[in-house]
Tab-separated table of C-alpha atoms in Angstrom:
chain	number	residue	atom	x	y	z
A	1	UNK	CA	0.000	0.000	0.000
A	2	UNK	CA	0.987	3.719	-1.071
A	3	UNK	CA	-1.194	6.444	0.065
A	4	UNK	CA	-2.962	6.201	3.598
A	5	UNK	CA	-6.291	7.525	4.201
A	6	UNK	CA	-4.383	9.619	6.707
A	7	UNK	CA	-3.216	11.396	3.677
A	8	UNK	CA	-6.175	11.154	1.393
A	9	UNK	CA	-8.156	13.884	4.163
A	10	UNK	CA	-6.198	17.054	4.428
A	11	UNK	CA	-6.824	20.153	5.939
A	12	UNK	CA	-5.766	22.912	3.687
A	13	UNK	CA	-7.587	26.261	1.886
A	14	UNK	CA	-9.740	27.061	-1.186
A	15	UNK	CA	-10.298	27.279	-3.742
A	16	UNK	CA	-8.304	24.461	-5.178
A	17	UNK	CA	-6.596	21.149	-3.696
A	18	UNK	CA	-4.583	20.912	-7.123
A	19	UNK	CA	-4.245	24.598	-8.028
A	20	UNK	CA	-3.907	26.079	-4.686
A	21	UNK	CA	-3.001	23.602	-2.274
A	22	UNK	CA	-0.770	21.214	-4.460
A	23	UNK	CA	1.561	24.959	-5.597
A	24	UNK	CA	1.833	26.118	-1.890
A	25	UNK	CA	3.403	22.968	-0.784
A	26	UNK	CA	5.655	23.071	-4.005
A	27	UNK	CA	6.765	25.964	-3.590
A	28	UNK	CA	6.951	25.573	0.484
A	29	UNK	CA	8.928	22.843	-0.508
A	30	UNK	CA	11.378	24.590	-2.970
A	31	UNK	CA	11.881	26.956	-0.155
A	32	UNK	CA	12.940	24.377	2.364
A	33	UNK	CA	14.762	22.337	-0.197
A	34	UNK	CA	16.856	25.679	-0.682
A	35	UNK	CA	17.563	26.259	2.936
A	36	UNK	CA	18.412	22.570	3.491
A	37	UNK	CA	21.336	22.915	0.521
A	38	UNK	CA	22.762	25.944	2.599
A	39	UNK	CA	21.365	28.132	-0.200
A	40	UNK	CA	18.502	30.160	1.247
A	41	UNK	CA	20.549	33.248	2.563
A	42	UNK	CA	22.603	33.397	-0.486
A	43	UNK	CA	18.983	33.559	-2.378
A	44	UNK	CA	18.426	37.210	-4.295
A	45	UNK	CA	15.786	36.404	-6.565
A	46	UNK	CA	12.793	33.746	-7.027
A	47	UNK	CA	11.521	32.818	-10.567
A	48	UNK	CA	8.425	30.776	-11.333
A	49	UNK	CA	6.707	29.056	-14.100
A	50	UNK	CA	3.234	27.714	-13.803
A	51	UNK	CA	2.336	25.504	-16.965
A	52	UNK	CA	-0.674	23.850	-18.587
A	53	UNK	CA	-3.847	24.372	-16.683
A	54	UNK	CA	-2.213	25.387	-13.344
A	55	UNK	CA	-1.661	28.567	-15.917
A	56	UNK	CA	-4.944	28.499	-18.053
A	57	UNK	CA	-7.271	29.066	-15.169
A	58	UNK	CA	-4.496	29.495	-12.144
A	59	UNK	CA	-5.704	33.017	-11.237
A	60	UNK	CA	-9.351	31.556	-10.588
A	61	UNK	CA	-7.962	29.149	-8.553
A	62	UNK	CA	-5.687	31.473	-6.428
A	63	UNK	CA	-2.576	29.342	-7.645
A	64	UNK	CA	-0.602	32.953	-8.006
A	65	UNK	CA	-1.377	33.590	-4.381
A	66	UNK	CA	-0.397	30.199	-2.965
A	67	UNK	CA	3.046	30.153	-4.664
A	68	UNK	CA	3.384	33.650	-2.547
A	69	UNK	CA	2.007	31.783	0.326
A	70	UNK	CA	4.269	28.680	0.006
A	71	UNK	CA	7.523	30.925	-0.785
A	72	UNK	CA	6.944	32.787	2.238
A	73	UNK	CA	6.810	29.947	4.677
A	74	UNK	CA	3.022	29.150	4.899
A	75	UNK	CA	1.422	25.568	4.364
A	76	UNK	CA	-1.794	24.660	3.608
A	77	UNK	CA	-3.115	22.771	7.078
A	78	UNK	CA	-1.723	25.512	9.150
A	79	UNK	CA	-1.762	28.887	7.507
A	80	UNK	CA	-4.649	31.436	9.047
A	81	UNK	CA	-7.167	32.209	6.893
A	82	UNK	CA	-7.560	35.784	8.370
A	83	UNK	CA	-3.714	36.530	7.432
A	84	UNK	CA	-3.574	35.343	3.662
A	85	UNK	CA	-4.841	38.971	2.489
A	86	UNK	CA	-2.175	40.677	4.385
A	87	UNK	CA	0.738	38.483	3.309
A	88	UNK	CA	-0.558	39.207	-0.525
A	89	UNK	CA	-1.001	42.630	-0.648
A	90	UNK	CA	2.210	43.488	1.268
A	91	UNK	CA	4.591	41.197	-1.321
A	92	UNK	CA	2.279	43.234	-4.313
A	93	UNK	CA	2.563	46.517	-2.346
A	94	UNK	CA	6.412	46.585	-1.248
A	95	UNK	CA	7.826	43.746	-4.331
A	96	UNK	CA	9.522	41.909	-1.325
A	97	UNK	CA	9.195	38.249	-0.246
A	98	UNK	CA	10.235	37.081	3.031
A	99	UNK	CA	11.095	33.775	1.716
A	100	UNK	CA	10.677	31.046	4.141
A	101	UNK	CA	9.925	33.815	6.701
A	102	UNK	CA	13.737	34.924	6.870
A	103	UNK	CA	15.212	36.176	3.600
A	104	UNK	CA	14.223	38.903	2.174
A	105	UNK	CA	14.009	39.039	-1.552
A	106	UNK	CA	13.149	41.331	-4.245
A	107	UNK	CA	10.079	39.714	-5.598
A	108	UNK	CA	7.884	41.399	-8.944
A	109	UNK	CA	5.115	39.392	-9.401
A	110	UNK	CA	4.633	40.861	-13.140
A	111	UNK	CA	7.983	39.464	-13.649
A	112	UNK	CA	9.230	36.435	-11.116
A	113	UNK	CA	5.740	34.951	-11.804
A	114	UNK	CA	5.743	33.518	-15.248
A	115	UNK	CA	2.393	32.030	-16.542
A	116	UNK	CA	2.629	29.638	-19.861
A	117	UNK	CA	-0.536	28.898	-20.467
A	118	UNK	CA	0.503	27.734	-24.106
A	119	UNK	CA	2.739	24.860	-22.898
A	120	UNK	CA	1.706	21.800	-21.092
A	121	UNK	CA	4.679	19.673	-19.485
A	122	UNK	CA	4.442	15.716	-20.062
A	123	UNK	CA	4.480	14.662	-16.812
A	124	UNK	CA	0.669	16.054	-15.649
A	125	UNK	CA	-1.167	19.260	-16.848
A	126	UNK	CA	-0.461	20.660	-13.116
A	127	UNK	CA	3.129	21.728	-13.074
A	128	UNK	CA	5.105	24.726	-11.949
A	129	UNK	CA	8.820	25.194	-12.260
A	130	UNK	CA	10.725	27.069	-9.483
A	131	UNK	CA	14.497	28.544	-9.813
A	132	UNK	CA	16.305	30.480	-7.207
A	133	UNK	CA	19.497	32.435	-8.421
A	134	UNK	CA	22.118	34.734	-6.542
A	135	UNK	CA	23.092	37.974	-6.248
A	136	UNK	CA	24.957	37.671	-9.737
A	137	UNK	CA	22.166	36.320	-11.311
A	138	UNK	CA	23.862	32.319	-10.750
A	139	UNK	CA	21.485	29.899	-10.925
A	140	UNK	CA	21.527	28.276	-7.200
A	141	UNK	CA	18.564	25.315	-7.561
A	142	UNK	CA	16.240	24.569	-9.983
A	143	UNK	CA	13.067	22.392	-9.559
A	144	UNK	CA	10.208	21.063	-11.505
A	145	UNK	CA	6.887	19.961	-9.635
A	146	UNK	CA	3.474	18.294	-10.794
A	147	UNK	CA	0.669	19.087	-8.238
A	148	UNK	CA	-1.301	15.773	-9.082
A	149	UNK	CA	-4.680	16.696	-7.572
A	150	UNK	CA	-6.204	16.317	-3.753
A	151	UNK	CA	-2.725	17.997	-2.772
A	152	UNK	CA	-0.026	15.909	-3.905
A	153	UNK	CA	2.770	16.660	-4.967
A	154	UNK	CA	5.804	14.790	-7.267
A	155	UNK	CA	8.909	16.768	-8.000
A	156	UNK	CA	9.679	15.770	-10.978
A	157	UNK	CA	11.363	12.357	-11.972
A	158	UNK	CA	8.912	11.274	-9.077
A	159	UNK	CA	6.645	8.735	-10.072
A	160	UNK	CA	2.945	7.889	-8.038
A	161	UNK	CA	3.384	4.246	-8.789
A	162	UNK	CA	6.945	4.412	-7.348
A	163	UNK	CA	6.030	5.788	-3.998
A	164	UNK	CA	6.941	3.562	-1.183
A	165	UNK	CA	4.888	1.660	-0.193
A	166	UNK	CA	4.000	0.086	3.194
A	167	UNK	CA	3.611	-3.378	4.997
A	168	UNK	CA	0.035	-3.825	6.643
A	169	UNK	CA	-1.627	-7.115	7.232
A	170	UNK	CA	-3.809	-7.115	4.361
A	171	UNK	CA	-2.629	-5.420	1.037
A	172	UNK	CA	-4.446	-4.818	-1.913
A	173	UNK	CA	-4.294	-3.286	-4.696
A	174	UNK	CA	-7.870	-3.277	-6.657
A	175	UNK	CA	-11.428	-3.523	-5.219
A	176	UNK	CA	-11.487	-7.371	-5.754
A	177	UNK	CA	-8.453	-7.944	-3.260
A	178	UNK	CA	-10.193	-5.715	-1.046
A	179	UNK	CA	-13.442	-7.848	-0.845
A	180	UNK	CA	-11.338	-10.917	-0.869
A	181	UNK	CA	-8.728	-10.112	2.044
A	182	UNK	CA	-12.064	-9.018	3.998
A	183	UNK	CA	-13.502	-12.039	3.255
A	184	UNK	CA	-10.461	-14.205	4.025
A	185	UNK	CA	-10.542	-12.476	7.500
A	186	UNK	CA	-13.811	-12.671	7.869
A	187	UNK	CA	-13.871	-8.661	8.577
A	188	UNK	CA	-16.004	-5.669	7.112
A	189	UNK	CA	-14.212	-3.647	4.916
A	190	UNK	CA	-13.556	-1.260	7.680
A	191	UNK	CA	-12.209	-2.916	9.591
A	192	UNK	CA	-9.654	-4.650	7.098
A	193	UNK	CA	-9.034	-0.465	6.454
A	194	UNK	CA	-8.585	0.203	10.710
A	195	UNK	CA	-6.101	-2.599	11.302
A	196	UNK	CA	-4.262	-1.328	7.876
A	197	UNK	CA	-3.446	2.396	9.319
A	198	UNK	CA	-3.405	0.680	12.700
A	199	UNK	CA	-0.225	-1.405	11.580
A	200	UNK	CA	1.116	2.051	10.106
A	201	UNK	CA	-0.151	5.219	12.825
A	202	UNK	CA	-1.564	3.479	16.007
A	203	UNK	CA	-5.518	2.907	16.405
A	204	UNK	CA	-5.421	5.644	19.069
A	205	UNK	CA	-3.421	8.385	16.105
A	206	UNK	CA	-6.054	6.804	13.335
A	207	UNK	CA	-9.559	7.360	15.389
A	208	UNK	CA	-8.064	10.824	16.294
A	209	UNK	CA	-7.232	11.911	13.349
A	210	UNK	CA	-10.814	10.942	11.830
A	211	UNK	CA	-12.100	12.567	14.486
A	212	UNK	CA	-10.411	15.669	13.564
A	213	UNK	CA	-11.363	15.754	10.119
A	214	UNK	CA	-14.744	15.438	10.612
A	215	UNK	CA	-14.029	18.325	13.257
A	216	UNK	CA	-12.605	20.225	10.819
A	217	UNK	CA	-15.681	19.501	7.865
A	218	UNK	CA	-18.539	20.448	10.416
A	219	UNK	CA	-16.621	23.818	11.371
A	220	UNK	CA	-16.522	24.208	7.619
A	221	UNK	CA	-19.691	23.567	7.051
A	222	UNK	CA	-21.064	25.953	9.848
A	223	UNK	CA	-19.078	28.731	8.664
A	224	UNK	CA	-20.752	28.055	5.272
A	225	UNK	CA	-23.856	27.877	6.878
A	226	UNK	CA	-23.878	31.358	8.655
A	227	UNK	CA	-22.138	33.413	6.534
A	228	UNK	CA	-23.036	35.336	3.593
A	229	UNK	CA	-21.496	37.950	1.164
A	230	UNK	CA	-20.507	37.743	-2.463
A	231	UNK	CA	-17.921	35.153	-3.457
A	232	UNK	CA	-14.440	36.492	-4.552
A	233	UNK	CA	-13.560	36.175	-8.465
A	234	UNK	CA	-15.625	39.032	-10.051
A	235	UNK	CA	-18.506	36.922	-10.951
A	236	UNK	CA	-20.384	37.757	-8.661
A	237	UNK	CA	-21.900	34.995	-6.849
A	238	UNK	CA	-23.913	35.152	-3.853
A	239	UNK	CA	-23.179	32.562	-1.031
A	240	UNK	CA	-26.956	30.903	-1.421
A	241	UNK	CA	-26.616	28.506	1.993
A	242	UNK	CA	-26.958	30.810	4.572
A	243	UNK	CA	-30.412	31.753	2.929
A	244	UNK	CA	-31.778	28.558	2.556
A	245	UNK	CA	-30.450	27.343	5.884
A	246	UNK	CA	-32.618	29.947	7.928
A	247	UNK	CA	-35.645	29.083	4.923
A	248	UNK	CA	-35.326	25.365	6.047
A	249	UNK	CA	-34.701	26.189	10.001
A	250	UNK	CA	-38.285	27.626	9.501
A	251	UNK	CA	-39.852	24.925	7.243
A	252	UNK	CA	-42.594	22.670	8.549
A	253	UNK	CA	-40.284	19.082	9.074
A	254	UNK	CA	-43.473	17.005	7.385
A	255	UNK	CA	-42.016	18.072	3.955
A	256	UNK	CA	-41.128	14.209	2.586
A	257	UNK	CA	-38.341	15.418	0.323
A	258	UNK	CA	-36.483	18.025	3.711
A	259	UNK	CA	-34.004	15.934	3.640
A	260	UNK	CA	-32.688	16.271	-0.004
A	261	UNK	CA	-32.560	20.048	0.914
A	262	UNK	CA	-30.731	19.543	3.841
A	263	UNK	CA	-28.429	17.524	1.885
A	264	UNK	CA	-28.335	19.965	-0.552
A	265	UNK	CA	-27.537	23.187	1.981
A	266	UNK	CA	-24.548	21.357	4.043
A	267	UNK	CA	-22.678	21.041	0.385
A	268	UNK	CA	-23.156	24.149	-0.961
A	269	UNK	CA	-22.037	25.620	2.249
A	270	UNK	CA	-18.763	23.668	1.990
A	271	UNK	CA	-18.207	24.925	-1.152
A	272	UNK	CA	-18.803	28.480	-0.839
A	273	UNK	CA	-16.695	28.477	1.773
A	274	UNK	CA	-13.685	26.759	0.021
A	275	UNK	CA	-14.681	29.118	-3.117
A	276	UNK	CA	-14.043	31.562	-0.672
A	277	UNK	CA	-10.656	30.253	0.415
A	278	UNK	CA	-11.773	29.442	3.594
A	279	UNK	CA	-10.355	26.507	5.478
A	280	UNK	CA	-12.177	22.962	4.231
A	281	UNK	CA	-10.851	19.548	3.897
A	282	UNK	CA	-9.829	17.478	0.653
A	283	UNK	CA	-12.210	14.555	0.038
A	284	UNK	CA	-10.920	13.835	-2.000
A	285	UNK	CA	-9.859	17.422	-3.525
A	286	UNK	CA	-10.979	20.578	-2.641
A	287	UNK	CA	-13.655	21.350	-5.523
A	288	UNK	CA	-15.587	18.007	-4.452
A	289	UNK	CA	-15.104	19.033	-0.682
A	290	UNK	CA	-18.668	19.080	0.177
A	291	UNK	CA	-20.229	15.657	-0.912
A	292	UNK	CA	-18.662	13.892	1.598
A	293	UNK	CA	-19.479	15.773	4.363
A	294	UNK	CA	-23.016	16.557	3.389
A	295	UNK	CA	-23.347	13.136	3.326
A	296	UNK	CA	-22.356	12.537	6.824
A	297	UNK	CA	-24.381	14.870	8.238
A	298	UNK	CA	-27.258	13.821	6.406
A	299	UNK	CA	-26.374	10.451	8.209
A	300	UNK	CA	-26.112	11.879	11.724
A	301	UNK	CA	-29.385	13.806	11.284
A	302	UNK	CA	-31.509	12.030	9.846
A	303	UNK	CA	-30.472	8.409	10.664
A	304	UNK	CA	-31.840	6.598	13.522
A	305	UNK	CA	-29.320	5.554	15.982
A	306	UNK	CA	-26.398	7.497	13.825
A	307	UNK	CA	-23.037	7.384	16.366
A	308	UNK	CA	-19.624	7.719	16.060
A	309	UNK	CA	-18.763	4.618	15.604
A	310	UNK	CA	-20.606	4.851	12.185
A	311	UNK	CA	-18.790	8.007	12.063
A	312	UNK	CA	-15.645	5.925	11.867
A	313	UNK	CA	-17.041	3.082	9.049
A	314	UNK	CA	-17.878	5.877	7.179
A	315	UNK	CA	-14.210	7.708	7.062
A	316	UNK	CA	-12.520	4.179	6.958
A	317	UNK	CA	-14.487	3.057	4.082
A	318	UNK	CA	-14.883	5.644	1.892
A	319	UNK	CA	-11.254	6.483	2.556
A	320	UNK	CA	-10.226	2.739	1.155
A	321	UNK	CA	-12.472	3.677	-1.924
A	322	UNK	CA	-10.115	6.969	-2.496
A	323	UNK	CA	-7.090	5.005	-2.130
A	324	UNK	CA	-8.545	2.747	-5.107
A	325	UNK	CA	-9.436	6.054	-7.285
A	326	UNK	CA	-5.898	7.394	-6.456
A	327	UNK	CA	-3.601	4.767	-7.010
A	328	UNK	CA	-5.251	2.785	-10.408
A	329	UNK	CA	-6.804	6.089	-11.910
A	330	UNK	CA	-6.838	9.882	-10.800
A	331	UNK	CA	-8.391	12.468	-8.750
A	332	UNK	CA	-7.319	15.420	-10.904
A	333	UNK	CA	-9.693	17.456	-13.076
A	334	UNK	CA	-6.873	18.579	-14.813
A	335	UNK	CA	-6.014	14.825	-15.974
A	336	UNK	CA	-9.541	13.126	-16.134
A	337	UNK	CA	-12.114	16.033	-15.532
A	338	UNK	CA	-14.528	16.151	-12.933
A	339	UNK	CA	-15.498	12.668	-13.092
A	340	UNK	CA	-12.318	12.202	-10.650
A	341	UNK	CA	-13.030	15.113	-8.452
A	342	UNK	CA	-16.800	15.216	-8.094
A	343	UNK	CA	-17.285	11.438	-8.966
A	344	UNK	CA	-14.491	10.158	-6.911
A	345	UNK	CA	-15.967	12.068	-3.991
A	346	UNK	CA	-20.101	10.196	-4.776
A	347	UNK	CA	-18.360	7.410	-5.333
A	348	UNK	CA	-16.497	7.138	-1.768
A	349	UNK	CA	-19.761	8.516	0.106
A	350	UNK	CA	-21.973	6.508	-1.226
A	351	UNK	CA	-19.422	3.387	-0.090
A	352	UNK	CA	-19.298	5.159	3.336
A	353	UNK	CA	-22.756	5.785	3.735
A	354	UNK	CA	-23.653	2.090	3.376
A	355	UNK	CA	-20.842	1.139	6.138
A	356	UNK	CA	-22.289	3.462	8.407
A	357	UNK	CA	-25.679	1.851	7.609
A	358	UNK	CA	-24.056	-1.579	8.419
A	359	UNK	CA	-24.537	-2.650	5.135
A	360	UNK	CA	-22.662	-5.465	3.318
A	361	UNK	CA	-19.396	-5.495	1.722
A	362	UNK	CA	-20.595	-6.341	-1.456
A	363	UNK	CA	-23.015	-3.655	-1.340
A	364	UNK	CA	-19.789	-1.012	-0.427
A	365	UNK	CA	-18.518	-1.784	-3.779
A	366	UNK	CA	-21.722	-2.010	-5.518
A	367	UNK	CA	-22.401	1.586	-4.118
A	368	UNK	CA	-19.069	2.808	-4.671
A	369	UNK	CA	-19.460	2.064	-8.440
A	370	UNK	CA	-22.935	3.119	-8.854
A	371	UNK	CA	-21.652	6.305	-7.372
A	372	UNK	CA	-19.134	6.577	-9.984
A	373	UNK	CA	-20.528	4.947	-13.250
A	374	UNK	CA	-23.095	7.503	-13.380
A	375	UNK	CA	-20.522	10.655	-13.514
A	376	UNK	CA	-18.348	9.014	-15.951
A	377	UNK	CA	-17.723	12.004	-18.846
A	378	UNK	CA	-18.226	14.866	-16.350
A	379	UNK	CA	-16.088	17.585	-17.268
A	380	UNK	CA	-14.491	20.072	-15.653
A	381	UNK	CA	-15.211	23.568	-17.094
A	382	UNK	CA	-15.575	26.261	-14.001
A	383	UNK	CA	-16.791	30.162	-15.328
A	384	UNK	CA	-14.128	32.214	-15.209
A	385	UNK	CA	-11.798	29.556	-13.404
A	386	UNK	CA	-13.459	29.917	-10.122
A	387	UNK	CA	-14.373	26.922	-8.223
A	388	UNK	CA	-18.139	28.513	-8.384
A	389	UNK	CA	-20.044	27.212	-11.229
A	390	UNK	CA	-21.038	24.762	-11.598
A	391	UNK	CA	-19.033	23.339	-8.978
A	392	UNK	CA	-21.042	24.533	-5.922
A	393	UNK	CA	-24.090	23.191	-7.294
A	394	UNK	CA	-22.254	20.094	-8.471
A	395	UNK	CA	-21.514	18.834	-4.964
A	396	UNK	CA	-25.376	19.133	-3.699
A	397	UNK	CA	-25.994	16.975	-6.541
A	398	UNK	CA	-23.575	14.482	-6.272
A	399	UNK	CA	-24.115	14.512	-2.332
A	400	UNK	CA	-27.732	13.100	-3.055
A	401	UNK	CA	-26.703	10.965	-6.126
A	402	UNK	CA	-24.533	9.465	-3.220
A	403	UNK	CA	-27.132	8.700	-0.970
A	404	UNK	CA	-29.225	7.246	-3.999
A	405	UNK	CA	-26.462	5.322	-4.519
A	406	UNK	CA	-26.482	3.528	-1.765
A	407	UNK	CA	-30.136	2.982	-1.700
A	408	UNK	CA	-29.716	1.187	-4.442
A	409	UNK	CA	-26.670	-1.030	-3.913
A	410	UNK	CA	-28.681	-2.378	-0.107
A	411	UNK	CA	-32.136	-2.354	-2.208
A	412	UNK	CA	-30.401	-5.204	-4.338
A	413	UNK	CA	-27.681	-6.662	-2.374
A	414	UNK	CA	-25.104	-8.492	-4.609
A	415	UNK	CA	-26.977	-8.408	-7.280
A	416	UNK	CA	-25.102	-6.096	-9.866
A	417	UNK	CA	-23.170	-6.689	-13.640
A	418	UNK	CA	-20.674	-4.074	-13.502
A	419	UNK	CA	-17.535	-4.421	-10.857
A	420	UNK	CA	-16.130	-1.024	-8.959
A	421	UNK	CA	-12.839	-2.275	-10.827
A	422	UNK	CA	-14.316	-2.012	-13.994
A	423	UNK	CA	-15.666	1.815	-13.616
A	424	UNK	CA	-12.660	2.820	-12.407
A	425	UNK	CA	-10.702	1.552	-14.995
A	426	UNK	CA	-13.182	3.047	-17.243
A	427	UNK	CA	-13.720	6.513	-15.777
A	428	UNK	CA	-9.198	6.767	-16.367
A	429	UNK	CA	-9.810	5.591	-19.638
A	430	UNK	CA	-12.629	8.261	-20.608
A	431	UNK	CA	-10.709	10.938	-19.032
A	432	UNK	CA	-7.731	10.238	-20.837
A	433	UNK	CA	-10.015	10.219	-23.923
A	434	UNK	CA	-11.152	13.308	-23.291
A	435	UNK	CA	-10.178	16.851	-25.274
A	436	UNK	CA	-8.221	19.061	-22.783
A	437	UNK	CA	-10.388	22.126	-22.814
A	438	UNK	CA	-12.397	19.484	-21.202
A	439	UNK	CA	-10.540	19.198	-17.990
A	440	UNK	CA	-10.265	22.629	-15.611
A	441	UNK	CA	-8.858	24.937	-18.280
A	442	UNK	CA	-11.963	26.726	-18.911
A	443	UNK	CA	-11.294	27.028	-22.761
A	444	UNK	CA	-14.763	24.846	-23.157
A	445	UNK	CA	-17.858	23.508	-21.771
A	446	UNK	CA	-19.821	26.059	-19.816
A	447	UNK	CA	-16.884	28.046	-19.424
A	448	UNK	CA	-16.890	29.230	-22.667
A	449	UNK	CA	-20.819	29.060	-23.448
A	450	UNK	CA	-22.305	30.892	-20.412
A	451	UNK	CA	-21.286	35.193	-20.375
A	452	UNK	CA	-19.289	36.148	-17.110
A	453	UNK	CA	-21.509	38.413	-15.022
C-alpha cells in the first residue's frame, strides 16, 4: 500500500486542492529544499513558471497567491485564513518576499511569476517550475513539480506508482483484493481499512485523526452555513446557503423530500466556503469538498441511531475507496475532468454511507461504483476559473446521487453486472479520452458558453 487515508483527508484552503493547495506545498517545498542545501541566505531572486492548466485558469484558482504563500513559509493545514490577504497585498505593495519567513528578496510578481498557459509539461497538466538564483544572477537550484490533484505533490522524476509503499496485514491493490482479504478475515471492509493504518499510525493516532477531520468539515460547514457575502472572483456569486439554511430552520419538518434540501444546503455551504478560500478539507480534492461531508451529516441527522462509531465506518471506508481512485486512476480534473473530483468524492460517500448503515461489503462496492458509473464524462469547465459554477451546485448533486447510490446497492444486495474495478478503470480511460479544454482549463464547456456576469 501507497497512500494512507491519513493522507487522502487534508486540511488545507480554497479554492483548489490541485491549483492552490498542491503549488503552496511546491513551492513551500522549494523553499525548504533551498535552505536545506545551505542556499537560502545566499537567495536574491525567485523565478516561477506555472504551466498547462495550473496557468490556463491558475488566477481563478488562487494558484498565483499560494506560490506567494508557500515561498513565504506558509502551508496549507496551518496557515490562518484571516492573514492570507495581508501576506498578498504586502509582497504586491512593497515587491519583497520574506522567503521562508527569513530572507528577504526582491520579488515582482509581473515578472518572477511567469504564466505559460501555451505549454503543457508531459508529466501532468499541473506543473510549476521554481528557480532560485544569486546575487549575480547564478542559478543556485532549480526544480520542476506536478501538483497531481487532492494535494499531492511529485517533484519531478517522481513517479505515483513508485512511492513507497508500506507493509500492513492485508494489502491490496484493486477492489477485488479488497473484498477478498475481507472475506479471508472474515472482517467488514472497515475494519480490514482500521487494522491497515493501525499497523502504520496506532488505532489511538487513526480514530483521532478521523475525528479531527470530521471536526474540521462540520466547522466548515457551519461557517458556510452562517455566513453570507458575495464570493471572490468578479462573478459575482452570492453565497446561497446561509439563505436557505434559515428558509429550512423555519420549514414545517413534514415536507417528505427536507431531507434532499438539507443535503443539498450542508454542500453548498462547503463549497462556498472553500470558493471563498476558507479553510475545508480534501475529500478527495478541494472542488468536491462538500459531498462527503453533506453526506455525513445527512447520516447523523436524519439516521436513527447514527453514532460515532458509524462516524468511523464511514471515514474508513470511503477512505479505502479513495485510495482505489488514487492509485489505479486519478483524482485530478486537470487529468480526467470532474469525473475524478466530483465522482471520486459520490463514489467514496456513497461506499461510506452504506458502512455506516451496516450494510454489506458487497453492497460497499456495488455503491461505490454506482456512485461513480453515473458521472463518468463529467467535465471540468468552471466560469471564469473559479471553483463557483457549476461546482457549488455540483456537490449538492452528487451529495444526493450518493445517498441514492447507496439505496440502491442495499435495495439489491449483490446483485449487480458491472464491478467497482471495472468503472474505475473506465472513468481513467474516458478521461484520458477526453479533449483538454475538457478538464479545468476553462477554454470549453460552460466556461466558454455561459457570459461572465
Amino acid at each position: 500500500m501507497r497512500t494512507s487515508i491519513l493522507d487522502l483527508f487534508r486540511i488545507g484552503v480554497g479554492p483548489s486542492s490541485s491549483h492552490t493547495v498542491g503549488p503552496m506545498r511546491a513551492t513551500h517545498a522549494f523553499a525548504t529544499s533551498l535552505a536545506t542545501y545551505g542556499q537560502l541566505l545566499e537567495t536574491k531572486r525567485i523565478e516561477v513558471e506555472l504551466f498547462g492548466s495550473l496557468a490556463l485558469t491558475g488566477v481563478g484558482h488562487g494558484t498565483d497567491r499560494a506560490v506567494l504563500l508557500g515561498l513565504s513559509g506558509e502551508r496549507p493545514d496551518t496557515v490562518d485564513p484571516d492573514c492570507i490577504e495581508p501576506i498578498i497585498t504586502s509582497i504586491k505593495t512593497n515587491q519583497r518576499l520574506n522567503l521562508l519567513g527569513q530572507q528577504s528578496i526582491d520579488f515582482n510578481i509581473k515578472t518572477d511569476l511567469l504564466w505559460r498557459r501555451d505549454l503543457t509539461l508531459p508529466g501532468h497538466p499541473n506543473a510549476l517550475a521554481c528557480r532560485a538564483f544569486n546575487a549575480d544572477g547564478k542559478l543556485l537550484q532549480s526544480r520542476t513539480y506536478y501538483s497531481i490533484g487532492g494535494g499531492f505533490v511529485l517533484l519531478e522524476g517522481e513517479s505515483a506508482q513508485a512511492e513507497v509503499a508500506y507493509a500492513v496485514p492485508h494489502p491490496f491493490s484493486s477492489a477485488r483484493e479488497l473484498l477478498d482479504r475481507a472475506t479471508a478475515a472474515n472482517l467488514p471492509i472497515w475494519k480490514v481499512i482500521l487494522e491497515n493504518e493501525s499497523a502504520r499510525h496506532g488505532e489511538a493516532v487513526v480514530r483521532k485523526y478521523v475525528d479531527d477531520i470530521w471536526a474540521a468539515m462540520r466547522a466548515c460547514m457551519e461557517r458556510g452555513l452562517i455566513t453570507s457575502g458575495i464570493l471572490p472572483g468578479g462573478l459575482n456569486v452570492k453565497r446561497r446557503a446561509p439563505r436557505l439554511h434559515a428558509r429550512l430552520a423555519e420549514q414545517s419538518s413534514n415536507d417528505p423530500m427536507v431531507g434532499m434540501d438539507w443535503i443539498n444546503v450542508y454542500a453548498m455551504a462547503v463549497n462556498e466556503e472553500n470558493a471563498a478560500g476558507g479553510r475545508v478539507v480534501t475529500a478527495p480534492t478541494n472542488g468536491a469538498a462538500g459531498v462527503i461531508p453533506a453526506v455525513l451529516r445527512y447520516y447523523e441527522r436524519f439516521v436513527p441511531g447514527a453514532d460515532q462509531d458509524g462516524v468511523l465506518r464511514f471515514f474508513l471506508t470511503a477512505g479505502a475507496i479513495g485510495v482505489l481512485y488514487k492509485e489505479n486512476a486519478s483524482i485530478s480534473g486537470a487529468e480526467v475532468g470532474c469525473q475524478g473530483e466530483v465522482g471520486v468524492a459520490c463514489s467514496m460517500a456513497a461506499a461510506g454511507f452504506v458502512a455506516a448503515l451496516n450494510g454489506s461489503n458487497i453492497e460497499i462496492e456495488h455503491a461505490a461504483e454506482i456512485g461513480m458509473e453515473h458521472h463518468l464524462g463529467m467535465t471540468c469547465d468552471p466560469i471564469g476559473g473559479l471553483v463557483q459554477i457549476p461546482c457549488i451546485e455540483r456537490n449538492a448533486i452528487g451529495a444526493v446521487k450518493a445517498i441514492n447510490a447507496s439505496r440502491m446497492a442495499m435495495q439489491e444486495g449483490s446483485e449487480h453486472s458491472v464491478t467497482l474495478d471495472q468503472v474505475i478503470k473506465t472513468m481513467f480511460e474516458t478521461g484520458r479520452d477526453m479533449q483538454s479544454r475538457y478538464k479545468e482549463t476553462s477554454l470549453g464547456g460552460l466556461a466558454v458558453n455561459v457570459v461572465e456576469c
